[in-house]
Amino acid sequence: MEDAKVYGMSFAKVYPLLVAKAERKGRSKEEVDRIICWLTGYTKEEIEDAVKNTVSYGDFFQNAPAPNPKRRYIKGVVCGVRVETMEENLMQEIRYLDKLVDELAKGKPMNKILRE
């Protein structure tokens, strides 16, 4: 039930929260966009369109044009759950983004965040 609530949230509501979290720690919107592009395959323009067209958070991830295969290397805990062991694929994709933005906010270098 909780998953359905997250999936139905508007990407336009979540996106500014992700950006604000990064900016509070001295990081930028551009870095958040770069992470989203890397993770999902969306372009910056497609991210902006998703915000304007009020796409649901679940649909944003389900319709990702080119999920990065390196996303499987993302490890760690988000909301008390290890992202690498999550069984629900869509929630795992969402938590990958949460984990990457957490890493950004903690000051991790971009090349490490993007598993380069």
PDB file of C-alpha atoms in Angstrom:
ATOM      1  CA  MET A   1       0.000   0.000   0.000  1.00  0.00           C
ATOM      2  CA  GLU A   2       2.810   2.398   0.869  1.00  0.00           C
ATOM      3  CA  ASP A   3       4.529   1.668  -2.462  1.00  0.00           C
ATOM      4  CA  ALA A   4       1.398   2.618  -4.395  1.00  0.00           C
ATOM      5  CA  LYS A   5       1.320   5.960  -2.609  1.00  0.00           C
ATOM      6  CA  VAL A   6       4.937   6.688  -3.598  1.00  0.00           C
ATOM      7  CA  TYR A   7       4.348   5.586  -7.201  1.00  0.00           C
ATOM      8  CA  GLY A   8       1.348   7.898  -7.493  1.00  0.00           C
ATOM      9  CA  MET A   9       3.140  11.003  -6.228  1.00  0.00           C
ATOM     10  CA  SER A  10       3.844  13.648  -8.809  1.00  0.00           C
ATOM     11  CA  PHE A  11       7.431  13.836 -10.039  1.00  0.00           C
ATOM     12  CA  ALA A  12       6.912  17.617  -9.986  1.00  0.00           C
ATOM     13  CA  LYS A  13       6.514  17.428  -6.185  1.00  0.00           C
ATOM     14  CA  VAL A  14       9.478  15.131  -5.538  1.00  0.00           C
ATOM     15  CA  TYR A  15      11.993  16.745  -7.888  1.00  0.00           C
ATOM     16  CA  PRO A  16      12.237  20.101  -6.027  1.00  0.00           C
ATOM     17  CA  LEU A  17      12.737  18.189  -2.767  1.00  0.00           C
ATOM     18  CA  LEU A  18      15.691  16.316  -4.265  1.00  0.00           C
ATOM     19  CA  VAL A  19      17.178  19.576  -5.561  1.00  0.00           C
ATOM     20  CA  ALA A  20      16.623  21.331  -2.211  1.00  0.00           C
ATOM     21  CA  LYS A  21      18.356  18.510  -0.342  1.00  0.00           C
ATOM     22  CA  ALA A  22      21.404  18.859  -2.583  1.00  0.00           C
ATOM     23  CA  GLU A  23      21.432  22.667  -2.475  1.00  0.00           C
ATOM     24  CA  ARG A  24      21.243  22.720   1.341  1.00  0.00           C
ATOM     25  CA  LYS A  25      24.576  20.921   1.301  1.00  0.00           C
ATOM     26  CA  GLY A  26      26.187  23.216  -1.257  1.00  0.00           C
ATOM     27  CA  ARG A  27      25.515  21.066  -4.315  1.00  0.00           C
ATOM     28  CA  SER A  28      23.572  22.139  -7.414  1.00  0.00           C
ATOM     29  CA  LYS A  29      20.426  21.450  -9.397  1.00  0.00           C
ATOM     30  CA  GLU A  30      22.661  20.675 -12.367  1.00  0.00           C
ATOM     31  CA  GLU A  31      24.327  17.891 -10.381  1.00  0.00           C
ATOM     32  CA  VAL A  32      20.935  16.424  -9.466  1.00  0.00           C
ATOM     33  CA  ASP A  33      19.931  16.573 -13.142  1.00  0.00           C
ATOM     34  CA  ARG A  34      23.172  14.864 -14.143  1.00  0.00           C
ATOM     35  CA  ILE A  35      22.474  12.064 -11.666  1.00  0.00           C
ATOM     36  CA  ILE A  36      18.910  11.610 -12.953  1.00  0.00           C
ATOM     37  CA  CYS A  37      20.137  11.580 -16.563  1.00  0.00           C
ATOM     38  CA  TRP A  38      22.818   9.020 -15.713  1.00  0.00           C
ATOM     39  CA  LEU A  39      20.410   6.799 -13.795  1.00  0.00           C
ATOM     40  CA  THR A  40      17.433   6.874 -16.175  1.00  0.00           C
ATOM     41  CA  GLY A  41      18.631   7.917 -19.614  1.00  0.00           C
ATOM     42  CA  TYR A  42      16.345  10.955 -19.670  1.00  0.00           C
ATOM     43  CA  THR A  43      17.715  14.200 -21.091  1.00  0.00           C
ATOM     44  CA  LYS A  44      17.616  17.411 -19.095  1.00  0.00           C
ATOM     45  CA  GLU A  45      14.774  18.607 -21.349  1.00  0.00           C
ATOM     46  CA  GLU A  46      12.795  15.406 -20.701  1.00  0.00           C
ATOM     47  CA  ILE A  47      13.212  15.911 -16.959  1.00  0.00           C
ATOM     48  CA  GLU A  48      11.852  19.452 -17.308  1.00  0.00           C
ATOM     49  CA  ASP A  49       8.917  18.111 -19.360  1.00  0.00           C
ATOM     50  CA  ALA A  50       8.165  15.522 -16.666  1.00  0.00           C
ATOM     51  CA  VAL A  51       8.012  18.313 -14.096  1.00  0.00           C
ATOM     52  CA  LYS A  52       5.726  20.450 -16.284  1.00  0.00           C
ATOM     53  CA  ASN A  53       3.427  17.586 -17.286  1.00  0.00           C
ATOM     54  CA  THR A  54       2.996  16.260 -13.764  1.00  0.00           C
ATOM     55  CA  VAL A  55       4.112  12.733 -14.545  1.00  0.00           C
ATOM     56  CA  SER A  56       3.745  10.343 -11.618  1.00  0.00           C
ATOM     57  CA  TYR A  57       6.925   9.242  -9.870  1.00  0.00           C
ATOM     58  CA  GLY A  58       6.192   5.614 -10.739  1.00  0.00           C
ATOM     59  CA  ASP A  59       5.618   6.401 -14.418  1.00  0.00           C
ATOM     60  CA  PHE A  60       8.780   8.489 -14.522  1.00  0.00           C
ATOM     61  CA  PHE A  61      10.843   5.440 -13.595  1.00  0.00           C
ATOM     62  CA  GLN A  62       8.767   2.860 -15.486  1.00  0.00           C
ATOM     63  CA  ASN A  63       9.173   4.858 -18.696  1.00  0.00           C
ATOM     64  CA  ALA A  64      12.870   5.621 -18.260  1.00  0.00           C
ATOM     65  CA  PRO A  65      14.370   5.447 -21.755  1.00  0.00           C
ATOM     66  CA  ALA A  66      17.727   3.882 -20.854  1.00  0.00           C
ATOM     67  CA  PRO A  67      18.258   2.777 -17.243  1.00  0.00           C
ATOM     68  CA  ASN A  68      21.996   2.697 -16.630  1.00  0.00           C
ATOM     69  CA  PRO A  69      23.304  -0.860 -16.162  1.00  0.00           C
ATOM     70  CA  LYS A  70      25.800   0.473 -13.604  1.00  0.00           C
ATOM     71  CA  ARG A  71      22.900   1.340 -11.307  1.00  0.00           C
ATOM     72  CA  ARG A  72      23.152  -2.256 -10.038  1.00  0.00           C
ATOM     73  CA  TYR A  73      26.417  -1.218  -8.322  1.00  0.00           C
ATOM     74  CA  ILE A  74      24.529   1.192  -6.053  1.00  0.00           C
ATOM     75  CA  LYS A  75      24.665  -0.192  -2.531  1.00  0.00           C
ATOM     76  CA  GLY A  76      23.599   1.083   0.852  1.00  0.00           C
ATOM     77  CA  VAL A  77      20.668   1.847   3.077  1.00  0.00           C
ATOM     78  CA  VAL A  78      17.788   4.203   2.286  1.00  0.00           C
ATOM     79  CA  CYS A  79      14.837   4.495   4.662  1.00  0.00           C
ATOM     80  CA  GLY A  80      16.214   1.577   6.654  1.00  0.00           C
ATOM     81  CA  VAL A  81      16.279  -0.816   3.709  1.00  0.00           C
ATOM     82  CA  ARG A  82      19.285  -2.001   1.695  1.00  0.00           C
ATOM     83  CA  VAL A  83      18.698  -0.880  -1.900  1.00  0.00           C
ATOM     84  CA  GLU A  84      20.593  -3.796  -3.417  1.00  0.00           C
ATOM     85  CA  THR A  85      18.282  -6.391  -1.810  1.00  0.00           C
ATOM     86  CA  MET A  86      14.912  -4.776  -2.515  1.00  0.00           C
ATOM     87  CA  GLU A  87      12.529  -7.170  -4.217  1.00  0.00           C
ATOM     88  CA  GLU A  88      10.121  -4.621  -5.715  1.00  0.00           C
ATOM     89  CA  ASN A  89      11.900  -3.433  -8.879  1.00  0.00           C
ATOM     90  CA  LEU A  90      10.120  -0.101  -9.252  1.00  0.00           C
ATOM     91  CA  MET A  91      10.723   0.859  -5.630  1.00  0.00           C
ATOM     92  CA  GLN A  92      14.351  -0.181  -6.036  1.00  0.00           C
ATOM     93  CA  GLU A  93      14.716   2.229  -8.978  1.00  0.00           C
ATOM     94  CA  ILE A  94      13.227   5.035  -6.884  1.00  0.00           C
ATOM     95  CA  ARG A  95      15.521   4.245  -3.953  1.00  0.00           C
ATOM     96  CA  TYR A  96      18.546   4.240  -6.253  1.00  0.00           C
ATOM     97  CA  LEU A  97      17.854   7.893  -6.954  1.00  0.00           C
ATOM     98  CA  ASP A  98      17.373   8.597  -3.246  1.00  0.00           C
ATOM     99  CA  LYS A  99      20.707   6.945  -2.481  1.00  0.00           C
ATOM    100  CA  LEU A 100      22.553   8.892  -5.186  1.00  0.00           C
ATOM    101  CA  VAL A 101      21.151  12.221  -3.986  1.00  0.00           C
ATOM    102  CA  ASP A 102      22.139  11.246  -0.420  1.00  0.00           C
ATOM    103  CA  GLU A 103      25.679  10.622  -1.651  1.00  0.00           C
ATOM    104  CA  LEU A 104      25.672  13.985  -3.417  1.00  0.00           C
ATOM    105  CA  ALA A 105      24.469  15.771  -0.281  1.00  0.00           C
ATOM    106  CA  LYS A 106      27.178  14.055   1.766  1.00  0.00           C
ATOM    107  CA  GLY A 107      29.838  15.567  -0.488  1.00  0.00           C
ATOM    108  CA  LYS A 108      30.834  12.503  -2.456  1.00  0.00           C
ATOM    109  CA  PRO A 109      32.610  13.382  -5.741  1.00  0.00           C
ATOM    110  CA  MET A 110      30.451  13.116  -8.854  1.00  0.00           C
ATOM    111  CA  ASN A 111      32.682  10.499 -10.508  1.00  0.00           C
ATOM    112  CA  LYS A 112      32.163   8.207  -7.498  1.00  0.00           C
ATOM    113  CA  ILE A 113      28.404   8.829  -7.459  1.00  0.00           C
ATOM    114  CA  LEU A 114      28.179   7.923 -11.150  1.00  0.00           C
ATOM    115  CA  ARG A 115      30.297   4.803 -10.606  1.00  0.00           C
ATOM    116  CA  GLU A 116      32.918   5.938 -13.144  1.00  0.00           C
TER     117      GLU A 116
END
